[in-house]
PDB file of C-alpha atoms in Angstrom:
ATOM      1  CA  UNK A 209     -41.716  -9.532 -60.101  1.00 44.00           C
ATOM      2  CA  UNK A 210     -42.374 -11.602 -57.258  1.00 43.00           C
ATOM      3  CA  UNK A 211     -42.566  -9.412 -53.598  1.00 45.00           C
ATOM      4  CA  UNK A 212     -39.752  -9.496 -51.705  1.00 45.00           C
ATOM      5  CA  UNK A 213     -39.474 -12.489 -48.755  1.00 45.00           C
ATOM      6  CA  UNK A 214     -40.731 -11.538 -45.774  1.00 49.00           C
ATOM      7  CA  UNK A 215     -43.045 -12.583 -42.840  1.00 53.00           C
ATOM      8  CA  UNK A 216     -46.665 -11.798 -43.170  1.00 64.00           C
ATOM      9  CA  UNK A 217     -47.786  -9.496 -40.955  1.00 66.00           C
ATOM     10  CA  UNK A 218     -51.571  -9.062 -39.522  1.00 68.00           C
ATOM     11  CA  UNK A 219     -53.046  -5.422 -38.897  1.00 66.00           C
ATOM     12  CA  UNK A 220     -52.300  -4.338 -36.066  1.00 72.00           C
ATOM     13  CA  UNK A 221     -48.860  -5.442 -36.761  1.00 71.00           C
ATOM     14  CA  UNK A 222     -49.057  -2.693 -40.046  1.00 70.00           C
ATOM     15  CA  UNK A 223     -50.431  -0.485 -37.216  1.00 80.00           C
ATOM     16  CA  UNK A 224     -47.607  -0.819 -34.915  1.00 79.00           C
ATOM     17  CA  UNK A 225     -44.725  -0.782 -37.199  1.00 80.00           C
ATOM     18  CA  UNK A 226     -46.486   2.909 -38.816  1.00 83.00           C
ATOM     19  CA  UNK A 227     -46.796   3.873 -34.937  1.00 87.00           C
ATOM     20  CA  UNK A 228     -42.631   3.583 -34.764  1.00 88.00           C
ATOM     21  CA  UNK A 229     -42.128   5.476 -37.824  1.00 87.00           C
ATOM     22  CA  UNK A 230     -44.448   8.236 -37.241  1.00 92.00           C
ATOM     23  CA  UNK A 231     -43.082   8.309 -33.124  1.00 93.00           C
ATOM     24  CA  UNK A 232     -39.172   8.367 -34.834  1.00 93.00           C
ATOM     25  CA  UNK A 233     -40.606  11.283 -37.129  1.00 94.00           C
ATOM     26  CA  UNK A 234     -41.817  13.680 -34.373  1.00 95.00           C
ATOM     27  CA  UNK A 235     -38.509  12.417 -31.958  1.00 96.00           C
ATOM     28  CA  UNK A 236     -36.360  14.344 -35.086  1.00 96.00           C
ATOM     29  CA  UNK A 237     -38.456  17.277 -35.368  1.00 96.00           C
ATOM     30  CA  UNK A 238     -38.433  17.680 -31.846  1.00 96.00           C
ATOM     31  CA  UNK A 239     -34.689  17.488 -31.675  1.00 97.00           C
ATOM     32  CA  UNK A 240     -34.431  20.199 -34.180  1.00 97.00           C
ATOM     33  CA  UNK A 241     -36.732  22.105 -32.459  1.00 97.00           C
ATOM     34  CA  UNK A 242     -35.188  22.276 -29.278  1.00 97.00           C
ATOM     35  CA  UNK A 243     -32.335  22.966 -31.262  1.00 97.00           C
ATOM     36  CA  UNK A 244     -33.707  26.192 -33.098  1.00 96.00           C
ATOM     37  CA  UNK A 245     -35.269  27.481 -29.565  1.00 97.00           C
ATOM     38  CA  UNK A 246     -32.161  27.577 -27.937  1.00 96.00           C
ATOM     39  CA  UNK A 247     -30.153  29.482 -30.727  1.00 96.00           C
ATOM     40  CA  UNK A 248     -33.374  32.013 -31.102  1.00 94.00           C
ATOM     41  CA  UNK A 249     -30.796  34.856 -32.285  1.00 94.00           C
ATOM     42  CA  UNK A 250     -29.729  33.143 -35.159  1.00 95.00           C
ATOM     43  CA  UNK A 251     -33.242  31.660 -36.156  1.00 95.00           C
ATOM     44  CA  UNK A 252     -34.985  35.081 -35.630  1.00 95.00           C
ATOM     45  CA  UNK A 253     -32.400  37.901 -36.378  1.00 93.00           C
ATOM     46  CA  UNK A 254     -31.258  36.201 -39.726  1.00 94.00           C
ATOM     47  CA  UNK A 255     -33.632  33.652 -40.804  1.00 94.00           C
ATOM     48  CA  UNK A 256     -36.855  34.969 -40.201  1.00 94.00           C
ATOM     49  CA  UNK A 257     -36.171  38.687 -40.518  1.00 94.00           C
ATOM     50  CA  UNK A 258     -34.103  38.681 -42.996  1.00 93.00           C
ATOM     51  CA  UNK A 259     -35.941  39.374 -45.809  1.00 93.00           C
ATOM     52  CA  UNK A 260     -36.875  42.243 -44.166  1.00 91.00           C
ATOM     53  CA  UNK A 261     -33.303  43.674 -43.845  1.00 92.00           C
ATOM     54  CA  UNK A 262     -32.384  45.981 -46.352  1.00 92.00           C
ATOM     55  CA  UNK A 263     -28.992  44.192 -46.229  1.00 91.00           C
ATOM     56  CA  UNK A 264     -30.913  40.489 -47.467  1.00 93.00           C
ATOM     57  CA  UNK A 265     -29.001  39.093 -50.328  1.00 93.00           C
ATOM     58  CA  UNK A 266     -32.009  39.472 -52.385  1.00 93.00           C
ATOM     59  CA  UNK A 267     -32.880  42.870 -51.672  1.00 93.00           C
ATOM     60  CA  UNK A 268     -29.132  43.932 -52.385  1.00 93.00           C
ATOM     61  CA  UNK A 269     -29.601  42.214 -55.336  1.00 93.00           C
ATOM     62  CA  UNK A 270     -32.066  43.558 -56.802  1.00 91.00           C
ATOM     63  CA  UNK A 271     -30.707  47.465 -55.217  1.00 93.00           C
ATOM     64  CA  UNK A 272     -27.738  46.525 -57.671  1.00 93.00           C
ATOM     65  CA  UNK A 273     -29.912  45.667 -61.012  1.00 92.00           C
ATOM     66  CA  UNK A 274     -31.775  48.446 -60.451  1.00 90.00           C
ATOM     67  CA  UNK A 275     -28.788  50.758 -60.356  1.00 91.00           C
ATOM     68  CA  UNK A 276     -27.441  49.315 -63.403  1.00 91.00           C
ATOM     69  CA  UNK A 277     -31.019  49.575 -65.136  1.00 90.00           C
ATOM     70  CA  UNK A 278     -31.524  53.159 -63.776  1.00 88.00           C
ATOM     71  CA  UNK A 279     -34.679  51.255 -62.677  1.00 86.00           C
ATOM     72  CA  UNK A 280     -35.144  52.708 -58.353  1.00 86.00           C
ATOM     73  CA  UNK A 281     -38.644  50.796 -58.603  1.00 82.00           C
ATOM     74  CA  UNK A 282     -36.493  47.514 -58.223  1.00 84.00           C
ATOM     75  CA  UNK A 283     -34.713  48.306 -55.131  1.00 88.00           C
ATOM     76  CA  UNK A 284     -36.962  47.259 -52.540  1.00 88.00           C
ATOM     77  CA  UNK A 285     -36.845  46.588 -48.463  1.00 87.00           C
ATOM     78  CA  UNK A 286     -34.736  49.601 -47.769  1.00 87.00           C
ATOM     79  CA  UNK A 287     -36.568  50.289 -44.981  1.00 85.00           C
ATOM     80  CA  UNK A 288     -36.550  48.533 -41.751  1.00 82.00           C
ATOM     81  CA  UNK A 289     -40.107  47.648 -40.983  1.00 85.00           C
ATOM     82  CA  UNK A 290     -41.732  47.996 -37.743  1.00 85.00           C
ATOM     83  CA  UNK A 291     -42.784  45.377 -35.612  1.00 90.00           C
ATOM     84  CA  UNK A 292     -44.921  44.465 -32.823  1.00 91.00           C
ATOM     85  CA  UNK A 293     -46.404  42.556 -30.173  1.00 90.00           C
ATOM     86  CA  UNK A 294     -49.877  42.679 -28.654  1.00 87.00           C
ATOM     87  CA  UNK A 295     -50.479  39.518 -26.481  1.00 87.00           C
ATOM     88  CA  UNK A 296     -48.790  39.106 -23.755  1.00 89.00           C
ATOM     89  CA  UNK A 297     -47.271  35.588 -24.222  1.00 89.00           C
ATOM     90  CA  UNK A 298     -47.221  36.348 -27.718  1.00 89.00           C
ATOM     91  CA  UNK A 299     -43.530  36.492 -28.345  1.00 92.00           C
ATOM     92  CA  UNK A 300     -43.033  33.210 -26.192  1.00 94.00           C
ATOM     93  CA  UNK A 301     -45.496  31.148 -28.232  1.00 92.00           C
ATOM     94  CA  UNK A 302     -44.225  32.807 -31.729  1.00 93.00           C
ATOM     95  CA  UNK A 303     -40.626  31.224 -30.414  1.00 95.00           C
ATOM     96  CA  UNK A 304     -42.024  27.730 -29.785  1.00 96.00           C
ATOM     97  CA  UNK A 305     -44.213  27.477 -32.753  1.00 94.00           C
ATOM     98  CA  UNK A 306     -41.084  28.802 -35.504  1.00 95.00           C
ATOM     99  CA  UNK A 307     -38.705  26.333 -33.503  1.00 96.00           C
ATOM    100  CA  UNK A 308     -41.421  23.486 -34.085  1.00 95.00           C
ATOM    101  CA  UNK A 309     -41.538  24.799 -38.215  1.00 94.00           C
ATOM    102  CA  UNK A 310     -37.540  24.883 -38.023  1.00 95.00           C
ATOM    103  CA  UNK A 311     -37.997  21.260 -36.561  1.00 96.00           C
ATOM    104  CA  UNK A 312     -40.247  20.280 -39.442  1.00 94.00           C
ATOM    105  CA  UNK A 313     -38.164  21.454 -42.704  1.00 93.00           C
ATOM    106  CA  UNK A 314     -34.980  20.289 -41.241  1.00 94.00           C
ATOM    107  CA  UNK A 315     -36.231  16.707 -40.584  1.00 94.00           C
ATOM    108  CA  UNK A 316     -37.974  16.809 -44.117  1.00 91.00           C
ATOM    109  CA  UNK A 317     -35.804  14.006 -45.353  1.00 89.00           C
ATOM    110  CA  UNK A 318     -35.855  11.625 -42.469  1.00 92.00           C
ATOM    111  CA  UNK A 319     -39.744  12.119 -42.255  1.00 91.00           C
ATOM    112  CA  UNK A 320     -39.983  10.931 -46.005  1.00 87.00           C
ATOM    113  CA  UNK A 321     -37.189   8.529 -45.294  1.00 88.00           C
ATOM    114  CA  UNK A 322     -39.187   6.732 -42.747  1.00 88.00           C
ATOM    115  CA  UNK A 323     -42.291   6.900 -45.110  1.00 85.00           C
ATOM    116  CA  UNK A 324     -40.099   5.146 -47.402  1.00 81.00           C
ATOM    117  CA  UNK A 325     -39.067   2.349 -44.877  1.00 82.00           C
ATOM    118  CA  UNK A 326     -43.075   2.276 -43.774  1.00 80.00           C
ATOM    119  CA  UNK A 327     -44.300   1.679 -48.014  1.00 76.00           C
ATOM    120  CA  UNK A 328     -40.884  -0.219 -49.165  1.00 74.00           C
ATOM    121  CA  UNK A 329     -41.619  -3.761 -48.178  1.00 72.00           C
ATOM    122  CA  UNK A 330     -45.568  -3.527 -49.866  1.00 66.00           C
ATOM    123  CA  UNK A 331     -43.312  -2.941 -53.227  1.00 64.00           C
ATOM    124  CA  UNK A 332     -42.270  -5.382 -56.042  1.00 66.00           C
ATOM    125  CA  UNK A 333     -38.562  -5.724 -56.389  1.00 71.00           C
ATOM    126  CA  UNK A 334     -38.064  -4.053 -59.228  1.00 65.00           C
ATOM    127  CA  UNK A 335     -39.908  -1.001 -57.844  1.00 64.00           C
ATOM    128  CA  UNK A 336     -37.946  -0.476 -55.145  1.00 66.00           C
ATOM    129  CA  UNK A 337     -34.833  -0.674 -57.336  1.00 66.00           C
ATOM    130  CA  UNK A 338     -36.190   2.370 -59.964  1.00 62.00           C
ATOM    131  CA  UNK A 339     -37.636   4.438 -56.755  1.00 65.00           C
ATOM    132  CA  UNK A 340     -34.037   4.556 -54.448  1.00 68.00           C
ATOM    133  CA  UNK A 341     -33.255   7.758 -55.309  1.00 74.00           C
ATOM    134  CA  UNK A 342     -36.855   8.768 -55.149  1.00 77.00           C
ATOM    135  CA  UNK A 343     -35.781  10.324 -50.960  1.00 80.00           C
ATOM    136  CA  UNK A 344     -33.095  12.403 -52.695  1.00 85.00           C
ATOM    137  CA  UNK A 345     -34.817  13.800 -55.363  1.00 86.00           C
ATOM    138  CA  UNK A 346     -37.900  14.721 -52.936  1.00 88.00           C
ATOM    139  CA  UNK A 347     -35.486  15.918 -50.419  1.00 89.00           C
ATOM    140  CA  UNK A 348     -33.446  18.384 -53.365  1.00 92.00           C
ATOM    141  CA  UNK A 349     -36.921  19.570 -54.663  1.00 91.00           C
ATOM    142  CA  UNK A 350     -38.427  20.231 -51.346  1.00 92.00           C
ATOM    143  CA  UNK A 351     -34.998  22.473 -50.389  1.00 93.00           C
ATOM    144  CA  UNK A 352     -35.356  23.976 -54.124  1.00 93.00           C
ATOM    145  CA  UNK A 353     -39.144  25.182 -53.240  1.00 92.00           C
ATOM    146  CA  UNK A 354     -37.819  26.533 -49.661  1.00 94.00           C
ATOM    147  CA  UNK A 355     -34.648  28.621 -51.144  1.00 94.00           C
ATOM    148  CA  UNK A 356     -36.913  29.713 -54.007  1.00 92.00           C
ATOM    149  CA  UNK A 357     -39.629  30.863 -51.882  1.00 91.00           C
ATOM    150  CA  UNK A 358     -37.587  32.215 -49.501  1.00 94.00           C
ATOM    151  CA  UNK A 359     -34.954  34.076 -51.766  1.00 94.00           C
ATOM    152  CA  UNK A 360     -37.408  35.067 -54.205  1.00 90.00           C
ATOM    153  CA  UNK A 361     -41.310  35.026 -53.269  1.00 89.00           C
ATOM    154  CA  UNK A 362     -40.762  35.737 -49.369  1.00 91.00           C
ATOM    155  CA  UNK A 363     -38.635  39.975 -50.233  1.00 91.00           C
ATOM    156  CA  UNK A 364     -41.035  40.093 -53.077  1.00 87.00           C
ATOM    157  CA  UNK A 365     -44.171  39.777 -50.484  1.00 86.00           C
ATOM    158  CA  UNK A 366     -42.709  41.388 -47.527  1.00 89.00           C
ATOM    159  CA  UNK A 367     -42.663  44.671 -49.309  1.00 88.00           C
ATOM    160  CA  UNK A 368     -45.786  44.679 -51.469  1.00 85.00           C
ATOM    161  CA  UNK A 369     -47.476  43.626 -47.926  1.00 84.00           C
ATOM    162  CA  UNK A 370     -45.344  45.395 -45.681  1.00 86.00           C
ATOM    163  CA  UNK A 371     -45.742  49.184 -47.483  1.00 84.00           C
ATOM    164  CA  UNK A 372     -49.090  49.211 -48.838  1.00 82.00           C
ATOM    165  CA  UNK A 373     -51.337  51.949 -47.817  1.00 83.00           C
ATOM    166  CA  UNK A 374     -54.810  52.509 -48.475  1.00 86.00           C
ATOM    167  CA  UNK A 375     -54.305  56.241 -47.026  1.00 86.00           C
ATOM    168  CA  UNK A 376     -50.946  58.080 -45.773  1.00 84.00           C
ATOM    169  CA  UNK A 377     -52.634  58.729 -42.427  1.00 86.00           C
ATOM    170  CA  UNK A 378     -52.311  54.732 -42.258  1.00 85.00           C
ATOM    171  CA  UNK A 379     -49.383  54.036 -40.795  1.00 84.00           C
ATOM    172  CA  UNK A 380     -48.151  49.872 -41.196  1.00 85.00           C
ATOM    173  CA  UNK A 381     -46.714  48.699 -38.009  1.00 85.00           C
ATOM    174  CA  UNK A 382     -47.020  44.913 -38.345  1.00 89.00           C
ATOM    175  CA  UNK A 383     -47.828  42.310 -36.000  1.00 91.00           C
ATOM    176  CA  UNK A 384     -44.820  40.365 -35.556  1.00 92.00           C
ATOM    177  CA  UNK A 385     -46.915  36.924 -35.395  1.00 90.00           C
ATOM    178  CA  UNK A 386     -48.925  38.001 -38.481  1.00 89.00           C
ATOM    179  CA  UNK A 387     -45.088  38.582 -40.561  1.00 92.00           C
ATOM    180  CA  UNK A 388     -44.044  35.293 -39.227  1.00 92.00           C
ATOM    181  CA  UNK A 389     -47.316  33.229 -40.461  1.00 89.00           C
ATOM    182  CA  UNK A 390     -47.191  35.026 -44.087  1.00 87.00           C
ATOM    183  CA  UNK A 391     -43.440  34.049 -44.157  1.00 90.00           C
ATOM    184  CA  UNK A 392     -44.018  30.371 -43.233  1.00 90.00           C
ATOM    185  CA  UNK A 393     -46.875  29.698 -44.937  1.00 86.00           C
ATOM    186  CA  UNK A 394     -45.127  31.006 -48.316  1.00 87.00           C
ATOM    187  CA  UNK A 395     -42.246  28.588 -47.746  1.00 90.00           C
ATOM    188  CA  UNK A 396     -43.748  25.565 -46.301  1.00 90.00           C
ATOM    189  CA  UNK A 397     -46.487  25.435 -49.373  1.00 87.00           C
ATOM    190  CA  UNK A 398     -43.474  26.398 -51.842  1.00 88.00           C
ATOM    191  CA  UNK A 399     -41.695  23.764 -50.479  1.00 90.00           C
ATOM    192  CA  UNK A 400     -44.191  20.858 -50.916  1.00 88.00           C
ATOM    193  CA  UNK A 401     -45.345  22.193 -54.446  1.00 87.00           C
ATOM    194  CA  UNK A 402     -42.251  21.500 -55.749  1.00 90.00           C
ATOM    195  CA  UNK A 403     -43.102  18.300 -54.596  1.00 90.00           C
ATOM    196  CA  UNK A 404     -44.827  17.509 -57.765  1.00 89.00           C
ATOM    197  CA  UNK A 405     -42.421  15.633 -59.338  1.00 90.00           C
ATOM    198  CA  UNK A 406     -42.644  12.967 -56.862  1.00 87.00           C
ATOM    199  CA  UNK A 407     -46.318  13.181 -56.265  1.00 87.00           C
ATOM    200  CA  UNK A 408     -46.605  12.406 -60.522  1.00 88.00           C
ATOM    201  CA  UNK A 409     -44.400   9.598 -60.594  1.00 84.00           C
ATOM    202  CA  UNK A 410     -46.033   7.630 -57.717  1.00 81.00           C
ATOM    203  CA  UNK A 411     -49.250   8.335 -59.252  1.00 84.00           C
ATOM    204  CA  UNK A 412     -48.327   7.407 -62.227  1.00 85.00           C
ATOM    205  CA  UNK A 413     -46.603   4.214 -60.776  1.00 78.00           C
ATOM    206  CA  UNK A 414     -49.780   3.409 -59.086  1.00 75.00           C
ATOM    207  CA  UNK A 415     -51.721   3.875 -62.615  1.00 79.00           C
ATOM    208  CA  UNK A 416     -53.491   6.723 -61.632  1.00 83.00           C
ATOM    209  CA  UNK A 417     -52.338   9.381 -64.368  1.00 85.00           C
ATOM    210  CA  UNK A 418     -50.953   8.858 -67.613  1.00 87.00           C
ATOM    211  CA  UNK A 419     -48.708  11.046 -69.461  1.00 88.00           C
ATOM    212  CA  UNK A 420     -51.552  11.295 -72.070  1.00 89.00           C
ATOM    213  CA  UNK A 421     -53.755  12.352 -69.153  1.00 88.00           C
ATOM    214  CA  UNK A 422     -51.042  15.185 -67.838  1.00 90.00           C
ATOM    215  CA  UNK A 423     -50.446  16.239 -71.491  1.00 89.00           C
ATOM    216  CA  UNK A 424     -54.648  16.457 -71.982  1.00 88.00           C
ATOM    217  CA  UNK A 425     -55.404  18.805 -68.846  1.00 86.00           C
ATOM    218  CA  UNK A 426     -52.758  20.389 -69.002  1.00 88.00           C
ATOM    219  CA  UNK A 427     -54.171  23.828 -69.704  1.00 88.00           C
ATOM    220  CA  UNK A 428     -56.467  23.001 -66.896  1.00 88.00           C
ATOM    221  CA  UNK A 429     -53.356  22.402 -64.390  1.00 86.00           C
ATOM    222  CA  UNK A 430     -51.713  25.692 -65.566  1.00 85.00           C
ATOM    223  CA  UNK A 431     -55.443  27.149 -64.178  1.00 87.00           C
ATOM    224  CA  UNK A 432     -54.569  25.872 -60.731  1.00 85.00           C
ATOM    225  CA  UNK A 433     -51.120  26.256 -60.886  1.00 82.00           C
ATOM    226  CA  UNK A 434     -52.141  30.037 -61.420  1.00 81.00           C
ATOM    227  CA  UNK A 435     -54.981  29.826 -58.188  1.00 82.00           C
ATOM    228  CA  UNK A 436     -52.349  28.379 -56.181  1.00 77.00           C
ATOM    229  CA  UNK A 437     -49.593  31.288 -57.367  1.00 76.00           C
ATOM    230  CA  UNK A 438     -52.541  33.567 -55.874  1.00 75.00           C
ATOM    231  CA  UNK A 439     -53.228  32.119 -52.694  1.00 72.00           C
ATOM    232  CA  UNK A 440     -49.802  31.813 -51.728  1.00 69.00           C
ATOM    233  CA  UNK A 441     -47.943  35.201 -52.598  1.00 68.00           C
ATOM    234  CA  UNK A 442     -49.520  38.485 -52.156  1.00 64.00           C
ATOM    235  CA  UNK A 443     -51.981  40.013 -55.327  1.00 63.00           C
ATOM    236  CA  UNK A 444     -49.149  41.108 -57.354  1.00 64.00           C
ATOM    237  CA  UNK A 445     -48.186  40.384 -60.718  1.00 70.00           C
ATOM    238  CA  UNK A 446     -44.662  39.477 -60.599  1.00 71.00           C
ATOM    239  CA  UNK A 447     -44.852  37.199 -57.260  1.00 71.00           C
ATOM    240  CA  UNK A 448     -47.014  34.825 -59.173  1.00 75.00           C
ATOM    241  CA  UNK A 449     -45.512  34.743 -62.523  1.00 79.00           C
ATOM    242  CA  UNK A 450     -42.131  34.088 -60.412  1.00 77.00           C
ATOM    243  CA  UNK A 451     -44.860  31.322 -59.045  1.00 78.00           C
ATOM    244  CA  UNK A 452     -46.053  29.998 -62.048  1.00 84.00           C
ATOM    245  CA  UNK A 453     -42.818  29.681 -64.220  1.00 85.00           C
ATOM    246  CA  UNK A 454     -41.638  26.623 -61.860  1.00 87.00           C
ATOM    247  CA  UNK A 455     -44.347  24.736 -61.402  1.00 86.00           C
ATOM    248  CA  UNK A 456     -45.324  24.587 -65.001  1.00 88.00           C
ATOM    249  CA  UNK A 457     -41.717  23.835 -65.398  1.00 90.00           C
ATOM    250  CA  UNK A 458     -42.363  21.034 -62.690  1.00 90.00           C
ATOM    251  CA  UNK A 459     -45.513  19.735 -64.320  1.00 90.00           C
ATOM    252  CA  UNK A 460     -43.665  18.966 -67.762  1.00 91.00           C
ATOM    253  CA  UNK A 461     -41.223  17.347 -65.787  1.00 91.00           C
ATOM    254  CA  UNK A 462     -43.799  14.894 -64.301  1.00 90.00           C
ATOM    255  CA  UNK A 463     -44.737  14.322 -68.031  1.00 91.00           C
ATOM    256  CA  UNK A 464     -41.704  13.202 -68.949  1.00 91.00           C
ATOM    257  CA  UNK A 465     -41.587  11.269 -65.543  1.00 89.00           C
ATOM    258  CA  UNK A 466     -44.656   9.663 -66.333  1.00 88.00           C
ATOM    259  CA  UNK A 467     -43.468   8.693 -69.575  1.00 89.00           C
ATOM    260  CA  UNK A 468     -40.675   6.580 -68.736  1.00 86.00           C
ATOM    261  CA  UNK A 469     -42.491   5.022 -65.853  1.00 81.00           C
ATOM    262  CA  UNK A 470     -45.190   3.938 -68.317  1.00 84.00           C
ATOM    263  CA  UNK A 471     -42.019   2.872 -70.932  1.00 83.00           C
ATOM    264  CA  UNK A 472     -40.733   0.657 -68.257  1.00 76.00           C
ATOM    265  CA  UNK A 473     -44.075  -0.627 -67.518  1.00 74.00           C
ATOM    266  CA  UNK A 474     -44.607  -1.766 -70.843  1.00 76.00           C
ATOM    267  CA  UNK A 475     -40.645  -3.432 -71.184  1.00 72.00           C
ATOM    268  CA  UNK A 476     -41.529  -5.502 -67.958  1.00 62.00           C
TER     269      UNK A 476
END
């Protein structure tokens, strides 16, 4: 159980060594985000206004099931909404600031990677051996909570947000930066919920939680998991049961996660 070999090192050593990892970290997300400003027609037309598009793969979807269920209330995003932009360097800054998010999902598993490389020589040997595939799991959940949130929550809120009225002599004609924020912030916080998994089993490695402990509050986590739902999709019903179901799927999963760190624990 003995630490792996290596040279001590002081502080400031720690400090420099995090320094390189953190400089490598922005160095990727900066390459992808050059990358995503240059091919702005791609990133914009499909990516981030695609949900809006009647022809979305979820919205055709659901124009489909609704046909078959004689159920119109499920075909949704049929019509184009309207944007705008007020500020004059609006548009400009809207383009660096989704080429900087592009940046950050793509480089999601290098960035975690590197944390990895930063935490792995502070680990006991046999920890490092049961956490290697701990980067691929968190970078498969991560792209799980992105796809999810933005096939399924990110339609879902467009046109609950997008078409509500308080009046008829209200006419929505969005502001494009205001679209682009809901959108991101939807699939950025989907994507590091799903997260969970991995945030359990460190914790749990660490002796934090306890499966006992998950299984005891876990009424109390489906609470949050239901505040969270709400803060993160618009006030409808569906959105956050769509939510919900996951991450309480998630959460049992860090039981069980929990559970066989403890089990191996105990057989060490």
């Amino acid at each position: 159980m003995a630490k792996k070999e290596k040279t001590e090192m002081s502080f400031l050593d720690h400090l420099e060594e995090l320094r390189w990892h953190i400089i490598r970290s922005f160095a990727s997300i900066f390459v992808f985000a050059i990358l995503a400003f240059v091919f702005k027609n791609f990133v914009f037309d499909v990516v981030i206004l695609g949900p809006s598009r009647p022809d979305f793969f979820t919205n055709q979807l659901l124009c489909r099931i609704s046909e078959a269920l004689n159920l119109p209330v499920l075909c949704i995003n049929q019509e184009q909404l309207k944007f705008q932009n007020i500020q004059m360097s609006g548009q400009f800054v809207m383009h660096i600031w989704v080429a900087f998010i592009t940046g950050l999902v793509i480089s999601f598993p290098y960035i975690f990677w590197e944390f990895w490389r930063f935490v792995r020589p502070a680990l006991y040997e046999n920890e490092v051996k049961h956490s290697r595939g701990a980067i691929f799991f968190a970078s498969i959940l991560f792209s799980l909570g992105i796809l999810f949130a933005y096939y399924v929550i990110t339609p879902l809120s467009v046109y609950f947000l997008g078409n509500y009225q308080v009046s008829e002599s209200v006419e929505n004609i969005i502001n494009f930066g205001s679209y682009v924020s809901t959108i991101s912030s939807i699939v950025l916080a989907s994507g590091v919920m799903f997260e969970l998994p991995i945030f359990i089993y460190f914790l749990s490695k660490v002796g934090l939680v306890t499966a006992e402990f998950l299984k005891k509050y876990r009424r109390h986590a489906i609470v949050v998991v239901l505040a969270l739902a709400a803060i993160i999709t618009p006030p409808d019903m569906i959105s956050q049961i769509m939510v919900c179901l996951p991450l309480i799927v998630l959460y049992e999963a860090g039981i069980v996660i929990a559970k066989r760190v403890e089990k191996k624990k105990a057989m060490a």
